[in-house]
Each structure stands twice: as structure tokens, then as C-alpha cells.
Coordinates of C-alpha atoms in Angstrom, one line a residue:
Chain A
M44 CA 4.3 -14.0 6.8
A45 CA 3.4 -17.2 7.7
Y46 CA 3.2 -17.1 11.5
S47 CA 4.5 -19.9 14.0
S48 CA 0.8 -21.4 15.5
K49 CA 1.3 -20.5 18.8
V50 CA 1.6 -17.0 17.8
I51 CA -2.0 -17.8 15.6
D52 CA -3.8 -19.1 18.6
H53 CA -3.0 -16.2 20.8
Y54 CA -4.2 -14.1 18.5
E55 CA -7.2 -15.7 17.7
N56 CA -7.7 -16.2 21.7
P57 CA -6.1 -14.3 23.9
R58 CA -5.2 -15.2 27.4
N59 CA -5.6 -11.8 29.5
V60 CA -7.1 -9.4 28.5
G61 CA -8.6 -6.6 30.1
S62 CA -7.6 -3.7 32.1
L63 CA -7.1 -4.0 36.0
P64 CA -8.0 -1.0 38.3
K65 CA -4.4 1.1 38.2
D66 CA -5.2 2.7 41.1
D67 CA -5.5 -0.4 43.5
P68 CA -2.1 0.8 45.3
N69 CA -1.5 -3.6 44.6
V70 CA -1.6 -3.3 40.1
G71 CA 1.9 -2.1 38.4
T72 CA 0.7 -1.2 35.1
G73 CA 3.3 -0.5 31.9
L74 CA 2.2 1.3 28.7
V75 CA 5.1 0.8 26.4
G76 CA 5.1 1.6 22.5
A77 CA 4.1 3.8 20.4
P78 CA 1.0 4.7 17.9
E79 CA 2.9 5.8 15.3
C80 CA 6.2 3.0 16.2
G81 CA 2.6 1.0 15.4
D82 CA 3.0 -1.1 18.3
V83 CA 1.8 0.0 21.9
M84 CA 1.4 -2.6 25.3
K85 CA -0.5 -1.9 28.3
L86 CA 0.6 -4.7 30.4
Q87 CA -1.1 -4.6 34.6
V88 CA 0.0 -7.2 36.9
K89 CA -1.4 -7.7 40.7
I90 CA 1.0 -8.2 43.1
N91 CA 0.3 -9.3 46.8
P92 CA 2.4 -6.9 48.8
G93 CA 2.9 -10.4 51.5
T94 CA 4.1 -13.0 49.6
G95 CA 5.7 -10.6 46.5
V96 CA 3.4 -12.7 43.8
I97 CA 1.8 -11.7 40.6
D98 CA -1.5 -13.3 41.3
D99 CA -3.1 -11.7 38.0
A100 CA -2.0 -10.2 34.9
K101 CA -4.2 -8.9 31.7
F102 CA -2.6 -6.5 28.7
K103 CA -4.2 -4.5 26.2
T104 CA -1.9 -4.4 22.9
F105 CA -2.6 -2.6 20.0
G106 CA 0.2 -4.4 16.7
C107 CA 0.4 -6.9 15.0
G108 CA 0.0 -10.3 15.6
S109 CA 3.3 -11.2 17.1
A110 CA 2.8 -8.3 19.4
I111 CA -0.5 -10.0 20.7
A112 CA 0.5 -13.3 21.5
S113 CA 4.1 -11.6 23.2
S114 CA 2.0 -9.9 25.5
S115 CA -1.0 -12.7 26.5
L116 CA 1.6 -14.7 25.7
A117 CA 3.5 -13.1 29.1
T118 CA 0.9 -12.4 31.4
E119 CA 0.3 -16.0 31.4
W120 CA 3.5 -16.4 32.4
L121 CA 3.9 -13.6 34.7
K122 CA 1.4 -15.8 36.5
G123 CA 2.0 -17.2 40.6
K124 CA 5.5 -15.7 39.2
T125 CA 7.8 -13.5 42.3
V126 CA 8.7 -10.4 41.4
D127 CA 11.7 -11.3 41.0
E128 CA 11.1 -14.1 39.1
A129 CA 8.8 -12.2 37.0
L130 CA 12.1 -9.2 36.3
A131 CA 13.7 -13.1 35.1
I132 CA 11.6 -13.5 32.0
K133 CA 13.4 -12.3 29.2
N134 CA 13.0 -11.4 24.7
T135 CA 14.7 -14.1 24.1
D136 CA 12.1 -16.6 25.5
I137 CA 9.6 -15.1 24.5
V138 CA 10.8 -14.8 20.7
T139 CA 12.0 -19.1 21.3
E140 CA 8.5 -19.8 22.7
L141 CA 6.7 -18.6 19.7
S142 CA 9.0 -19.3 17.1
L143 CA 9.1 -14.8 15.9
P144 CA 11.2 -13.9 13.4
P145 CA 13.9 -11.4 13.1
V146 CA 11.7 -8.9 11.8
K147 CA 9.4 -9.2 15.0
I148 CA 12.0 -9.6 17.5
H149 CA 11.1 -5.9 18.3
C150 CA 7.6 -7.5 19.8
S151 CA 9.5 -10.0 22.3
V152 CA 11.6 -7.0 23.4
L153 CA 8.7 -3.9 24.6
A154 CA 6.4 -7.0 25.7
E155 CA 9.3 -7.6 28.1
D156 CA 9.7 -3.5 28.5
A157 CA 5.8 -3.7 29.0
I158 CA 6.6 -5.9 32.5
K159 CA 9.4 -4.3 33.9
A160 CA 7.4 -1.3 33.7
A161 CA 4.7 -2.7 35.0
I162 CA 6.9 -3.9 37.8
S163 CA 8.6 -0.3 38.2
D164 CA 5.0 1.0 38.4
Y165 CA 4.0 -1.3 41.5
R166 CA 7.0 -0.5 43.3
K167 CA 6.3 2.7 42.3
K168 CA 3.6 3.1 43.8
H169 CA 5.2 0.6 47.7
Q170 CA 8.3 2.6 47.5
S171 CA 8.6 2.8 51.1
T172 CA 9.5 -0.6 51.4
T173 CA 11.0 -1.2 48.1
T174 CA 13.5 1.3 47.8
S175 CA 16.4 -0.7 47.4
K176 CA 14.6 -1.4 44.3
S177 CA 13.8 1.4 42.8
A178 CA 17.5 1.2 40.7
E179 CA 14.7 -0.4 38.3
E180 CA 12.6 2.4 37.3
K181 CA 11.5 2.7 33.6
A182 CA 10.3 5.8 32.3
Q183 CA 6.8 5.5 31.9
P184 CA 4.1 7.9 29.1
S185 CA 1.7 8.9 31.0
A186 CA -0.8 11.6 29.5
Chain B
M241 CA -24.9 -20.2 -2.5
A242 CA -21.7 -20.4 -0.3
I243 CA -19.3 -18.1 -1.1
K244 CA -16.4 -18.8 -2.3
L245 CA -12.8 -18.3 -0.5
P246 CA -10.2 -17.1 0.2
I247 CA -12.0 -13.1 -1.5
Y248 CA -9.2 -11.7 -4.5
M249 CA -9.2 -7.6 -3.4
D250 CA -6.5 -6.2 -4.2
Y251 CA -6.9 -5.7 -7.4
H252 CA -4.4 -3.1 -8.1
A253 CA -1.8 -5.0 -7.1
T254 CA -2.2 -6.8 -9.7
T255 CA -5.7 -8.9 -11.9
P256 CA -6.1 -12.2 -12.9
A257 CA -5.8 -12.2 -16.7
D258 CA -9.3 -12.3 -18.3
P259 CA -10.2 -15.4 -20.4
R260 CA -11.0 -13.9 -22.8
V261 CA -7.2 -12.5 -22.7
V262 CA -5.8 -15.6 -21.6
E263 CA -7.6 -17.5 -25.3
A264 CA -6.0 -14.8 -27.5
M265 CA -2.9 -15.9 -26.6
M266 CA -3.1 -19.7 -26.7
P267 CA -2.0 -19.8 -30.3
Y268 CA 1.3 -16.9 -30.3
F269 CA 3.4 -20.0 -27.7
T270 CA 3.0 -23.0 -29.7
E271 CA 1.8 -21.8 -33.7
H272 CA 2.8 -18.8 -34.4
F273 CA 5.9 -18.0 -32.4
G274 CA 7.5 -16.1 -34.3
N275 CA 9.8 -13.8 -34.0
A276 CA 7.8 -10.3 -35.0
A277 CA 11.8 -8.9 -36.4
S278 CA 12.2 -11.8 -38.8
R279 CA 11.2 -9.7 -41.8
N280 CA 11.4 -12.8 -44.7
H281 CA 9.2 -15.6 -43.4
P282 CA 6.3 -15.8 -42.5
F283 CA 6.6 -16.4 -39.5
G284 CA 7.7 -13.8 -38.7
W285 CA 5.1 -11.4 -40.5
E286 CA 2.5 -13.6 -38.6
A287 CA 3.9 -12.5 -35.3
E288 CA 4.2 -8.8 -36.6
E289 CA 1.1 -8.3 -37.5
A290 CA -0.3 -9.5 -34.5
V291 CA 1.8 -7.4 -32.7
D292 CA 1.0 -4.5 -34.6
K293 CA -3.4 -5.2 -34.2
A294 CA -2.3 -5.1 -30.6
R295 CA -0.6 -2.1 -31.0
K296 CA -3.5 -0.7 -32.4
Q297 CA -5.5 -1.9 -29.5
V298 CA -3.6 -0.3 -27.0
A299 CA -3.5 3.0 -29.2
D300 CA -6.6 3.1 -29.4
L301 CA -7.8 2.7 -25.0
I302 CA -5.6 5.8 -24.6
G303 CA -6.4 7.3 -28.0
A304 CA -3.1 7.2 -29.6
N305 CA -1.4 6.7 -33.1
A306 CA -0.1 3.6 -32.9
K307 CA 3.3 4.0 -33.8
E308 CA 3.1 6.4 -30.4
I309 CA 3.0 2.4 -28.2
V310 CA 6.1 1.2 -27.1
F311 CA 6.2 -2.0 -26.1
T312 CA 8.1 -3.3 -22.3
S313 CA 8.6 -5.5 -19.6
G314 CA 5.9 -3.4 -17.8
A315 CA 5.2 0.4 -16.2
T316 CA 8.7 0.1 -14.1
E317 CA 10.3 -0.3 -17.6
S318 CA 8.3 2.6 -18.5
D319 CA 8.6 4.5 -15.8
N320 CA 12.5 4.0 -17.0
L321 CA 12.5 4.8 -19.6
A322 CA 10.4 7.4 -19.8
I323 CA 12.3 9.6 -17.4
K324 CA 15.4 8.3 -17.8
G325 CA 15.7 8.8 -21.2
V326 CA 14.1 12.9 -20.8
A327 CA 16.8 12.8 -18.2
E328 CA 19.3 12.2 -20.2
M329 CA 17.8 13.2 -23.9
Y330 CA 17.2 16.7 -22.4
R331 CA 20.7 17.4 -21.1
E332 CA 21.6 20.5 -22.7
K333 CA 18.1 22.1 -21.8
G334 CA 18.1 21.8 -18.4
N335 CA 18.2 19.2 -15.6
H336 CA 15.6 19.5 -13.1
I337 CA 12.5 17.5 -12.7
I338 CA 8.8 17.9 -11.3
T339 CA 7.5 14.9 -9.5
A340 CA 5.5 14.3 -6.1
V341 CA 6.2 12.7 -3.1
T342 CA 3.5 10.6 -3.8
E343 CA 4.6 8.5 -6.8
H344 CA 5.5 5.1 -7.2
K345 CA 8.6 3.7 -6.1
A346 CA 9.6 3.5 -9.6
V347 CA 9.5 6.9 -10.5
I348 CA 10.9 8.3 -7.3
D349 CA 13.7 5.6 -7.4
T350 CA 14.3 6.7 -10.2
C351 CA 14.7 10.6 -9.7
K352 CA 16.5 10.0 -6.8
R353 CA 19.0 8.2 -9.1
L354 CA 18.8 11.0 -11.1
E355 CA 20.0 12.9 -8.5
K356 CA 22.8 11.2 -7.6
G357 CA 23.7 11.7 -11.5
G358 CA 23.4 15.5 -11.4
Y359 CA 19.7 16.1 -11.6
R360 CA 17.6 18.7 -10.1
V361 CA 14.2 16.8 -8.7
T362 CA 11.0 18.7 -6.7
Y363 CA 9.5 16.0 -5.3
L364 CA 6.0 17.9 -4.2
P365 CA 4.2 17.7 -1.8
V366 CA 0.4 16.2 -1.8
Q367 CA -2.4 18.1 0.1
K368 CA -4.8 16.5 2.1
D369 CA -6.8 14.5 -0.4
G370 CA -3.4 13.2 -2.6
L371 CA -3.9 16.3 -4.8
I372 CA -0.7 18.1 -5.1
D373 CA -1.4 22.0 -4.7
L374 CA -1.3 23.5 -9.4
D375 CA -0.1 27.1 -7.8
E376 CA 3.1 25.0 -6.3
L377 CA 3.5 22.9 -9.2
R378 CA 4.0 26.1 -11.5
A379 CA 6.2 28.1 -8.9
A380 CA 8.2 24.4 -8.9
I381 CA 8.9 25.0 -13.4
T382 CA 12.3 26.9 -14.1
D383 CA 14.0 28.2 -17.7
K384 CA 16.3 24.7 -16.7
T385 CA 12.3 22.2 -16.2
I386 CA 12.8 19.4 -18.3
L387 CA 10.4 17.3 -17.6
I388 CA 7.3 16.8 -14.9
T389 CA 5.8 13.3 -13.6
I390 CA 2.5 13.2 -12.2
M391 CA 0.5 9.7 -12.1
T392 CA -1.9 9.8 -13.0
A393 CA -4.2 7.1 -10.2
N394 CA -2.8 6.0 -7.2
N395 CA -2.0 3.0 -6.2
E396 CA -2.1 3.0 -2.5
I397 CA -5.5 5.8 -2.3
G398 CA -6.7 5.5 -6.0
V399 CA -6.2 9.9 -6.4
I400 CA -6.5 10.5 -9.7
Q401 CA -4.5 14.0 -10.1
P402 CA -6.0 17.1 -12.2
I403 CA -3.9 15.9 -15.0
T404 CA -5.1 17.5 -17.8
R405 CA -4.6 21.1 -16.3
I406 CA -0.9 19.8 -15.3
G407 CA -1.3 19.0 -19.1
V408 CA -1.8 22.4 -19.7
I409 CA 0.5 23.9 -17.3
A410 CA 3.5 22.0 -19.0
K411 CA 2.8 23.0 -22.0
E412 CA 2.7 26.7 -21.7
R413 CA 6.2 26.1 -19.9
G414 CA 7.5 23.5 -22.5
V415 CA 7.9 20.8 -20.1
L416 CA 7.0 18.2 -21.5
F417 CA 4.8 15.9 -19.2
H418 CA 5.2 11.8 -18.4
T419 CA 2.5 9.9 -16.4
D420 CA 2.2 6.5 -14.6
A421 CA -1.0 5.9 -15.5
V422 CA -1.9 2.1 -15.3
Q423 CA -3.8 2.1 -12.5
A424 CA -6.2 5.0 -14.3
A425 CA -5.8 3.2 -18.0
G426 CA -9.0 0.6 -19.2
K427 CA -10.2 1.5 -15.9
V428 CA -11.5 5.1 -16.2
P429 CA -11.0 7.4 -19.7
F430 CA -8.0 8.6 -20.4
N431 CA -6.8 10.4 -23.3
V432 CA -3.5 11.2 -24.3
N433 CA -4.7 14.2 -26.3
D434 CA -7.2 15.2 -24.0
L435 CA -5.6 14.7 -21.1
K436 CA -2.5 16.9 -23.0
V437 CA 1.1 13.7 -21.3
D438 CA 3.4 14.2 -23.6
M439 CA 4.4 10.1 -22.3
A440 CA 1.9 7.4 -20.2
S441 CA 3.1 4.5 -18.9
I442 CA 0.8 1.2 -18.4
S443 CA 0.6 -2.4 -17.7
A444 CA -1.7 -5.4 -19.6
H445 CA -1.5 -7.0 -15.0
K446 CA -3.4 -4.0 -13.9
M447 CA -6.3 -4.0 -16.6
Y448 CA -7.3 -8.4 -16.9
G449 CA -3.6 -9.5 -19.3
P450 CA -0.6 -10.8 -18.5
K451 CA 2.7 -10.1 -16.5
G452 CA 5.5 -9.2 -18.1
V453 CA 4.0 -7.0 -20.2
G454 CA 3.5 -3.1 -20.7
A455 CA 3.9 -0.1 -22.9
L456 CA 5.0 2.9 -22.9
Y457 CA 3.1 6.0 -24.8
V458 CA 5.4 8.3 -26.3
R459 CA 4.0 11.1 -28.3
R460 CA 4.8 11.5 -31.4
R461 CA 4.1 15.8 -32.9
N462 CA 3.2 18.6 -30.6
P463 CA 6.0 18.5 -29.4
R464 CA 7.3 15.3 -31.1
V465 CA 9.1 13.5 -28.0
L466 CA 13.0 12.4 -27.5
L467 CA 14.2 10.0 -25.7
A468 CA 17.5 8.1 -25.1
A469 CA 17.2 4.0 -25.0
I470 CA 17.7 2.5 -21.3
I471 CA 18.3 -1.1 -23.0
D472 CA 20.6 -1.0 -26.6
G473 CA 21.2 -3.8 -28.7
G474 CA 18.7 -4.1 -31.8
G475 CA 16.8 -1.7 -32.2
H476 CA 13.5 -3.0 -31.7
E477 CA 10.4 0.1 -31.1
R478 CA 11.9 2.4 -33.3
G479 CA 15.0 2.3 -31.8
M480 CA 13.6 3.0 -28.5
R481 CA 13.4 -0.1 -26.4
S482 CA 15.7 -3.1 -27.8
G483 CA 15.1 -7.1 -27.6
T484 CA 13.1 -9.5 -29.3
L485 CA 9.3 -8.4 -28.5
N486 CA 7.3 -10.2 -26.4
V487 CA 4.8 -11.8 -29.1
T488 CA 3.0 -13.5 -26.6
G489 CA 2.5 -11.3 -24.1
I490 CA 1.9 -8.2 -26.4
V491 CA -0.7 -10.5 -28.0
G492 CA -2.8 -10.1 -24.7
F493 CA -2.0 -7.1 -23.3
G494 CA -4.1 -5.8 -27.0
K495 CA -6.6 -8.8 -26.8
A496 CA -6.5 -7.1 -22.4
A497 CA -7.1 -3.1 -23.8
E498 CA -9.9 -4.3 -26.4
L499 CA -11.9 -6.1 -24.2
C500 CA -11.3 -2.4 -21.7
M501 CA -12.4 -0.3 -23.8
Q502 CA -15.9 -2.0 -24.9
E503 CA -16.8 -2.4 -20.5
M504 CA -14.9 0.0 -19.4
A505 CA -18.7 2.0 -18.8
S506 CA -21.5 -1.0 -17.2
E507 CA -17.9 -1.8 -14.8
S508 CA -17.0 0.7 -13.2
E509 CA -19.8 1.6 -12.9
R510 CA -20.7 -1.6 -11.2
L511 CA -17.5 -1.5 -9.2
R512 CA -18.2 2.4 -7.5
K513 CA -21.3 0.9 -6.4
L514 CA -19.7 -1.8 -5.1
R515 CA -17.1 0.4 -3.6
D516 CA -19.9 2.4 -2.0
R517 CA -21.8 -0.3 -0.9
L518 CA -18.6 -1.3 1.0
N519 CA -18.1 1.9 2.5
E520 CA -21.3 2.2 3.7
R521 CA -21.1 -0.9 5.6
L522 CA -17.9 -0.8 7.1
H523 CA -19.1 2.9 7.8
K524 CA -22.7 1.3 9.7
G525 CA -21.2 -1.4 11.6
L526 CA -17.6 0.7 12.8
D527 CA -17.6 3.9 13.9
E528 CA -14.3 6.5 13.6
I529 CA -13.1 5.4 10.5
Y530 CA -11.2 7.2 8.1
I531 CA -11.3 7.0 4.5
N532 CA -7.7 7.8 3.1
G533 CA -7.8 10.5 0.6
S534 CA -10.7 12.1 -1.8
M535 CA -13.1 10.5 -2.3
E536 CA -14.8 13.1 -4.8
H537 CA -10.8 12.6 -7.3
R538 CA -11.0 9.3 -7.3
L539 CA -10.8 5.4 -8.9
P540 CA -14.4 3.6 -8.8
H541 CA -13.1 0.4 -7.6
N542 CA -10.6 1.9 -4.4
L543 CA -10.7 2.0 -0.8
N544 CA -8.5 3.0 1.7
I545 CA -9.6 3.5 4.8
S546 CA -7.8 3.4 8.4
F547 CA -9.4 1.8 11.2
A548 CA -8.7 3.8 14.4
Y549 CA -6.5 2.2 17.3
V550 CA -6.2 -1.1 15.8
E551 CA -3.1 -1.5 13.3
G552 CA -3.3 -3.3 9.9
E553 CA -1.2 -6.3 10.7
S554 CA -3.4 -7.4 12.9
L555 CA -6.6 -6.4 11.0
L556 CA -5.1 -8.7 8.4
M557 CA -4.4 -11.5 10.7
G558 CA -8.3 -11.7 11.4
I559 CA -9.9 -12.1 8.0
N560 CA -6.5 -13.8 6.2
E561 CA -9.2 -15.5 4.0
V562 CA -10.2 -12.2 1.7
A563 CA -6.3 -10.4 -0.2
V564 CA -6.1 -7.2 1.1
S565 CA -3.0 -4.6 1.5
S566 CA -2.6 -2.5 5.1
G567 CA 0.1 0.4 4.9
S568 CA 1.6 -0.4 8.2
A569 CA 4.9 -0.9 8.8
C570 CA 4.9 -4.6 10.1
T571 CA 3.5 -5.1 5.7
S572 CA 6.3 -3.9 4.4
A573 CA 9.9 -5.1 3.5
S574 CA 11.2 -1.8 5.1
L575 CA 8.5 -1.7 8.1
E576 CA 8.7 1.6 7.3
P577 CA 4.9 3.1 7.3
S578 CA 3.3 3.8 4.3
Y579 CA 4.6 7.0 2.0
V580 CA 1.5 7.5 1.3
L581 CA -0.4 8.0 4.0
K582 CA 2.4 9.7 5.8
A583 CA 2.2 12.0 3.2
L584 CA -1.5 13.1 3.8
G585 CA 0.0 14.1 7.1
A586 CA -2.3 12.4 9.1
G587 CA -0.7 10.7 10.7
D588 CA 1.5 7.7 11.1
D589 CA -1.3 5.8 13.0
L590 CA -3.7 5.7 10.5
A591 CA -0.7 4.8 8.5
H592 CA -0.4 2.1 10.4
S593 CA -3.5 1.0 10.4
S594 CA -5.6 1.1 7.0
I595 CA -6.5 -0.8 4.7
R596 CA -6.6 -0.6 1.0
F597 CA -9.4 -2.5 -0.8
G598 CA -9.5 -2.7 -4.3
L599 CA -12.5 -4.3 -6.6
G600 CA -11.9 -5.2 -9.5
R601 CA -13.8 -7.2 -13.3
F602 CA -14.2 -10.7 -10.9
S603 CA -15.7 -8.7 -7.8
T604 CA -19.1 -9.6 -6.1
E605 CA -22.1 -8.7 -4.1
E606 CA -21.4 -11.5 -1.8
E607 CA -18.1 -11.2 -1.6
V608 CA -18.6 -7.1 -0.7
D609 CA -21.0 -7.8 2.2
Y610 CA -18.8 -11.0 3.5
V611 CA -15.7 -8.6 3.5
A612 CA -17.9 -6.1 5.8
E613 CA -19.0 -8.1 8.0
K614 CA -16.3 -10.0 8.8
L615 CA -14.2 -7.1 9.1
T616 CA -16.4 -5.1 11.1
Q617 CA -16.3 -8.4 14.0
V618 CA -12.2 -8.0 13.4
V619 CA -12.0 -4.2 14.2
T620 CA -14.7 -4.7 17.3
R621 CA -12.7 -7.4 18.7
L622 CA -9.2 -6.0 18.1
R623 CA -10.5 -2.7 19.7
E624 CA -11.9 -4.5 22.8
M625 CA -8.0 -5.4 22.9
S626 CA -6.1 -2.0 21.8
P627 CA -5.0 0.3 24.7
L628 CA -5.1 2.9 22.7
Y629 CA -9.1 2.0 22.0
E630 CA -9.6 2.1 26.3
L631 CA -7.8 5.2 26.4
A632 CA -9.8 7.0 23.7
K633 CA -13.1 5.9 25.3
E634 CA -11.5 7.3 28.7
G635 CA -11.1 10.8 27.1
V636 CA -7.6 10.9 27.0
D637 CA -6.2 12.5 23.6
L638 CA -3.6 10.7 22.0
S639 CA -2.5 12.8 20.4
T640 CA -1.1 14.5 23.4
M641 CA 0.6 11.3 25.1
Q642 CA 4.0 11.5 25.0
W643 CA 4.9 7.3 24.0
E644 CA 7.7 6.5 24.7
V645 CA 9.5 6.4 20.6
H646 CA 11.3 2.7 20.8

């Protein structure tokens, strides 16, 4: 399969690989996918509780090159966005940016799910102040 | 010396034709172009003579009589001919066929088609090491069983089934035994009489011959196997496979078989050493890597390893100057992980993380060292960005986690 140059670039030079302290109240963690399906993404955001802006984003991904690129791109896009702007990111935006072929669309869906899961986790931690938005919550894989 | 890239390490998929094979074939494209079925002029005689010689060369490789070799377009056709041919010919005797879950698709899908036509098929499971359980085979045989078809060596994990013992069981119960010997013939000793097989599929392009030609060995004595043809026409190959013979390809096949016979002993020993070197180097550089299938009952040139916490396609992307295969879903047309690895019961995650290495005649030590080193680097890099590796290092048992399966 031929990869787009952007997928190759993200695969070879992934942005924002790493982990944020998951117990930090300002950090939201999303862990989506399953090992038996061949892809798992962990995406974390650090949100400034005062401004609601994402100060930092990190990811780790088990998956194909397109899955790695989708999550790498997502973290790049997340930084500097408000929570609401982040939630507006659609998987189709990722598909377009990375020129993903149809068989790789699920990678972009997973990245969108990871964003939503991370923000949902952050909101859970701040439930007292953001109860109105808790409807967005998504089930979290748990240990 | 600089290593030549890309490196080919996918010899189970196909092999390059040996230059000596190509040389033998050349005159049969132009000078000796006759139809082997033309009985009344020298062009036909020359072609027939060349085919006879090749038939003998192929027969010698597997300990058969030349009359027992039916040339086909390749092993997929050979498998189809053996299974469908027996199914139709012995329909009155019974309608039950036994095979295994790790067989090649040419066997599995042929059996599935027969099931639609009223045949009954038992797909034997395999044990963790990839071998079938002979007691389960014995228990599966009924008075309606007409055929057992079990491959000699598996194309993904290289595991060699106990063919002689299967042959003995089949004989005791009066059931015909076919084996897909594509990966084994020409690589390890394979003798149809020692192994007690009644039919065997082989292919030229897996043994340094040309693509598009294969053969089915069909036993003529004790018992004489009868097959219904699946291709109708001029009655070539004693009525079992009509169609003008691919004389050039058959000549190449014969030469390839002859070379394999001459070089098998030294070649397999050389490749075993290279394979073990690759295995040792990978184990030295990486933890948590798992060999799929029995190491004891295995082709000397095969290695199939799962690199835990790393997905196969991303691994292939990191070693894109090395040609190998993965059992990952992302690398298959079906988007399903390897059914062979799944059958070993190791878990789908390890199937997604697997790489198949196939060494061959033109593999070198430098290539092995290059691949081992490159792979160690890439696996290490990908593990650093793997959430599964991180969780495992934190002491989380991944198998007990609840995942959101999508």
C-alpha cells in the first residue's frame, strides 16, 4: 500500500509522543480501540481550567502507520484550541489532511473518539463546574 | 561492502527463478516452440521429449514415477484438482473430507465450495505449536470419509505436520491422503512413498522455477487414485488435466526440481544457520518477542515472530526496504488478522504483531544482520510510542483490561 507523504512524515517524525500525568486534575486521558482489533490510541490533553484552552497534548498509539499519523496530527491540532473547538474536529478533517484511503478511515474515527474520550475524562474530573456538558461522556476502557 | 536494498526475505510468497532455470527455458520460447501434443512432426516430438525429461526430474525430486506427475498451472489448481477430483470420483463411497484450519486457502475454499454441494468437511483444529492432534484425526474418520487433505509445511509458520503418521492412519482406514507440499518440496526431504501420500501438490515458483506451472502427484499403485477432471478439453495429462502443456514453464520446473534435489542438503543447512542467526539476534536485541509455531517441526528457512505491543503494518513501514510479510489485519485484503496465527490460540493481538521471515537461496548473512538490527531499532522506537507497552511496563495485565471493541 502506498502511503501519502503526510502519513509517512507523521510516522517518521511523530509529534507529541509521550504521556502526561493522568492523575493531574487538568489532564484528560482517552484510551480507545482494542489490541485484538489491531489499534489502540491513548490521547491526553492538558487543559487550562481558567481559559478552557488546551495547553498540551500527547499521544501513544499501537496501530498501523495511518493510526499513528491520525493521532499525531490530532495532538498537533489540539494544542491551543478551546475544548469546544477541539470537540468540533471531525474524523473527515483528518482523512482529508492525511489523504487516507477508504480502508484507513477507521483510523481517523479512532482519533476523533480519542479526542472526545480525553475531553470527557477531563470534564469528569471537573464535573462540579461543567455538569451541563457531561452528556458528551463516552465510556472509558478501564483496568 | 554496501548491502543491496531492498532485501527480499519473503521466499514463502515466491522465489526468483534461478538463472540456470531461465537458461534451460530460453530455447523453448523460440527454437523449440512445438506443442507437446503434436504427434506427427519433429517440433512436437522435441517438445514432448522436453516435457518427458522435466516430468522425470520433478518425479525424482519427490520419489515418484514420471507417470504419476500431472502438470497444472500451479498448486492452487493442483489442490482444486485433487480435492474436487476425488470428491466427484468417490462420491458413491462417501461425502466426507477431513482437513485442518491452518490449510492454505486453495484447500479451505475448495472444501467450502464442496460443502455447498452437499459434502461434509471436518476442519481439524491445531495445537499451540501448529500441529494437528492425530487422535482427533483418527476420531474424525467415518465410513463416509473419502479424503484427508493436510498440508506438509505451513506457508505462514513453516510448521511441518506429521505426514508419515497421517499417511499410515489414512491407509489403515482406506482413505485417500492428499498433501499440499508447496512449501516443503525441494526444501526438505519429501518422498511420496516414505510419507505414504496418495496425492501431493507442488509449485515451480516456490522452488526457484517460473510462475504459472505446478504439478499434482497422483499415485498409480497401492492404491491407484482416480480423479475426475475439473478442466475438460483435449484429454492431456492422461485425461486428468486438459490444456496445451506449458512446455517452457515445465522445462523450467524440471530444471528447478533437479537443482533443488542436488542442493537441498547444503542449502537447507545453510539456511537453517541463517534463520537461527536471525532468531538469536532478534532475541538478543528485544524482549517479549514470541515465535509462532513449533521450532522443532519447522522448515529450516522459516521464522514467524510476534513482536508484542507493536502492530505489524507499522513495523513493515519502518523496515520498508525489507520485503517480509505480516499477519496483521491491516496488511491483508480481508482486514482480518492471520487465521493461521489465530488458530494457534495465541490471541489476535499477537497475530497483529507478527512478521513472517522466509529465507532462501540468495539470502546472505549480511542481509540477516541488517534485518535483525533494523528491526530491533524499529520495534524499540514503536514500543516507545505504544500505549500497550507503557501499560504492560506499569504492570497492567492487558488481557484482563476491558477494551471498547470496535
